[in-house]
GROMACS .gro file of C-alpha atoms in nm:
model
  159
    1MET     CA    1   4.407  -1.287  -0.772
    2ILE     CA    2   4.138  -1.342  -1.037
    3GLU     CA    3   4.024  -1.038  -1.227
    4GLU     CA    4   3.653  -0.950  -1.213
    5LYS     CA    5   3.620  -0.997  -1.588
    6THR     CA    6   3.740  -1.355  -1.552
    7ILE     CA    7   3.499  -1.426  -1.269
    8ASN     CA    8   3.207  -1.301  -1.476
    9THR     CA    9   3.295  -1.535  -1.763
   10LEU     CA   10   3.352  -1.854  -1.566
   11ALA     CA   11   3.116  -2.134  -1.655
   12ARG     CA   12   2.834  -2.202  -1.415
   13ILE     CA   13   2.805  -2.508  -1.201
   14LEU     CA   14   2.459  -2.654  -1.243
   15LEU     CA   15   2.323  -2.818  -0.928
   16VAL     CA   16   2.013  -3.029  -0.993
   17GLU     CA   17   1.882  -3.133  -0.652
   18ASP     CA   18   1.528  -3.159  -0.517
   19ASP     CA   19   1.619  -3.200  -0.150
   20ALA     CA   20   1.637  -2.851   0.004
   21HIS     CA   21   1.877  -2.961   0.281
   22ASP     CA   22   2.123  -3.131   0.043
   23ALA     CA   23   2.105  -2.831  -0.190
   24GLU     CA   24   2.179  -2.590   0.094
   25LEU     CA   25   2.479  -2.796   0.207
   26THR     CA   26   2.607  -2.820  -0.149
   27LEU     CA   27   2.572  -2.446  -0.207
   28LYS     CA   28   2.759  -2.375   0.118
   29ALA     CA   29   3.035  -2.616   0.020
   30LEU     CA   30   3.076  -2.446  -0.319
   31SER     CA   31   3.050  -2.090  -0.188
   32HIS     CA   32   3.429  -2.046  -0.191
   33MET     CA   33   3.444  -2.088  -0.568
   34ALA     CA   34   3.437  -1.803  -0.817
   35ASN     CA   35   3.196  -1.994  -1.041
   36GLU     CA   36   2.829  -1.913  -1.010
   37VAL     CA   37   2.625  -2.210  -0.890
   38LEU     CA   38   2.273  -2.234  -1.026
   39HIS     CA   39   2.038  -2.455  -0.823
   40LEU     CA   40   1.756  -2.623  -1.014
   41ARG     CA   41   1.498  -2.824  -0.821
   42ASP     CA   42   1.419  -3.107  -1.061
   43GLY     CA   43   1.501  -3.266  -1.394
   44ALA     CA   44   1.238  -3.067  -1.584
   45GLU     CA   45   1.403  -2.738  -1.481
   46ALA     CA   46   1.744  -2.882  -1.573
   47LEU     CA   47   1.628  -2.976  -1.923
   48ASP     CA   48   1.466  -2.634  -1.969
   49TYR     CA   49   1.797  -2.472  -1.871
   50LEU     CA   50   2.011  -2.693  -2.094
   51TYR     CA   51   1.779  -2.651  -2.394
   52ARG     CA   52   1.716  -2.281  -2.323
   53ARG     CA   53   1.338  -2.323  -2.291
   54GLY     CA   54   1.072  -2.153  -2.080
   55GLU     CA   55   1.215  -1.921  -1.815
   56PHE     CA   56   1.568  -1.999  -1.942
   57ALA     CA   57   1.502  -1.913  -2.309
   58GLY     CA   58   1.699  -1.592  -2.280
   59ARG     CA   59   1.990  -1.720  -2.076
   60PRO     CA   60   2.343  -1.646  -2.198
   61ASP     CA   61   2.510  -1.890  -2.436
   62GLY     CA   62   2.744  -2.152  -2.305
   63SER     CA   63   2.736  -2.482  -2.127
   64PRO     CA   64   2.788  -2.536  -1.756
   65ALA     CA   65   3.135  -2.637  -1.637
   66VAL     CA   66   2.970  -2.938  -1.476
   67VAL     CA   67   2.625  -3.068  -1.388
   68LEU     CA   68   2.590  -3.204  -1.034
   69LEU     CA   69   2.288  -3.430  -1.074
   70ASP     CA   70   2.072  -3.609  -0.821
   71LEU     CA   71   1.895  -3.922  -0.944
   72LYS     CA   72   1.574  -3.944  -0.745
   73MET     CA   73   1.369  -3.631  -0.829
   74PRO     CA   74   1.007  -3.544  -0.907
   75ARG     CA   75   0.870  -3.467  -1.255
   76VAL     CA   76   1.180  -3.578  -1.450
   77ASP     CA   77   1.435  -3.796  -1.272
   78GLY     CA   78   1.812  -3.778  -1.305
   79LEU     CA   79   1.839  -4.077  -1.536
   80GLU     CA   80   1.606  -3.916  -1.789
   81VAL     CA   81   1.805  -3.591  -1.773
   82LEU     CA   82   2.119  -3.796  -1.831
   83ARG     CA   83   1.961  -3.984  -2.125
   84GLN     CA   84   1.864  -3.661  -2.298
   85LEU     CA   85   2.185  -3.474  -2.222
   86LYS     CA   86   2.422  -3.754  -2.327
   87GLY     CA   87   2.205  -3.835  -2.630
   88ASP     CA   88   2.229  -3.482  -2.767
   89PRO     CA   89   2.531  -3.409  -2.990
   90LEU     CA   90   2.549  -3.048  -2.865
   91LEU     CA   91   2.526  -3.133  -2.495
   92LYS     CA   92   2.689  -3.473  -2.457
   93LYS     CA   93   3.034  -3.334  -2.371
   94ILE     CA   94   2.909  -3.149  -2.063
   95PRO     CA   95   3.060  -3.327  -1.762
   96VAL     CA   96   2.797  -3.485  -1.537
   97VAL     CA   97   2.864  -3.594  -1.183
   98VAL     CA   98   2.582  -3.791  -1.027
   99MET     CA   99   2.557  -3.703  -0.658
  100THR     CA  100   2.310  -3.936  -0.492
  101SER     CA  101   2.241  -4.136  -0.180
  102SER     CA  102   2.185  -4.448  -0.392
  103ARG     CA  103   2.437  -4.729  -0.371
  104GLU     CA  104   2.221  -4.957  -0.585
  105ASP     CA  105   2.419  -5.151  -0.844
  106GLN     CA  106   2.147  -5.090  -1.105
  107ASP     CA  107   2.172  -4.713  -1.060
  108LEU     CA  108   2.550  -4.731  -1.099
  109ARG     CA  109   2.520  -4.946  -1.414
  110ASN     CA  110   2.251  -4.725  -1.566
  111CYS     CA  111   2.452  -4.410  -1.506
  112TYR     CA  112   2.778  -4.545  -1.644
  113ASP     CA  113   2.592  -4.693  -1.942
  114LEU     CA  114   2.479  -4.336  -2.013
  115ASN     CA  115   2.839  -4.208  -1.999
  116ILE     CA  116   2.844  -4.011  -1.676
  117ASN     CA  117   3.180  -3.870  -1.574
  118ALA     CA  118   3.160  -3.964  -1.206
  119TYR     CA  119   2.925  -4.118  -0.950
  120VAL     CA  120   2.949  -3.986  -0.594
  121VAL     CA  121   2.749  -4.132  -0.308
  122LYS     CA  122   2.656  -3.851  -0.070
  123PRO     CA  123   2.823  -3.905   0.267
  124VAL     CA  124   2.588  -3.904   0.564
  125LYS     CA  125   2.814  -3.701   0.795
  126PHE     CA  126   2.799  -3.325   0.743
  127GLN     CA  127   3.173  -3.252   0.723
  128ALA     CA  128   3.236  -3.547   0.491
  129PHE     CA  129   2.953  -3.426   0.265
  130VAL     CA  130   3.090  -3.070   0.253
  131GLU     CA  131   3.443  -3.193   0.178
  132ALA     CA  132   3.322  -3.428  -0.098
  133VAL     CA  133   3.129  -3.145  -0.266
  134ARG     CA  134   3.429  -2.908  -0.241
  135GLN     CA  135   3.655  -3.162  -0.406
  136VAL     CA  136   3.407  -3.238  -0.684
  137GLY     CA  137   3.344  -2.869  -0.750
  138ALA     CA  138   3.712  -2.776  -0.751
  139PHE     CA  139   3.807  -3.056  -0.987
  140TRP     CA  140   3.532  -3.007  -1.246
  141ALA     CA  141   3.508  -2.627  -1.239
  142VAL     CA  142   3.875  -2.537  -1.192
  143LEU     CA  143   4.109  -2.821  -1.290
  144ASN     CA  144   3.916  -2.996  -1.567
  145GLU     CA  145   3.978  -2.866  -1.919
  146LEU     CA  146   3.664  -2.804  -2.121
  147PRO     CA  147   3.642  -2.940  -2.478
  148PRO     CA  148   3.733  -2.729  -2.783
  149GLY     CA  149   3.456  -2.492  -2.885
  150ASN     CA  150   3.326  -2.429  -2.533
  151PRO     CA  151   3.310  -2.050  -2.481
  152PHE     CA  152   3.425  -2.086  -2.119
  153ARG     CA  153   3.764  -2.241  -2.192
  154ARG     CA  154   4.031  -2.078  -1.980
  155ASP     CA  155   4.278  -2.066  -2.269
  156GLY     CA  156   4.050  -1.840  -2.473
  157ARG     CA  157   4.007  -2.095  -2.752
  158GLY     CA  158   3.629  -2.115  -2.717
  159GLU     CA  159   3.357  -2.061  -2.973
   0.00000   0.00000   0.00000
């Protein structure tokens, strides 16, 4: 059993998804995890969160365990979020999993050129979608080891 103190210090999962239905399914699929999942509706909100601007200026320190990022979004799209995140020395080690309906070769190339950690095409069938999200969430938030200096490392060797 996980102690409450541990649950409160687990890194967040950042879900950046503009489609309300996909976001709801993703949140349901991740509801079994102890990590808090923060849903942001577009790339502009994601960048504000990551850079601690606007409504997120006072958020607690620390990086998310993983960013689940859609590509096709209003205001700022997923590729631009990825460009800024992976181009920033302080943020580039945050794992990013692109979760999109796009199977376009150009999207795949662009994402891997920007050093994403994984590219997942959203399954059309409900149960397959839920299972894919559960597996992605469990791997990145529970099994993956965060880099040295991250305050959410499970071994206590954070910042």
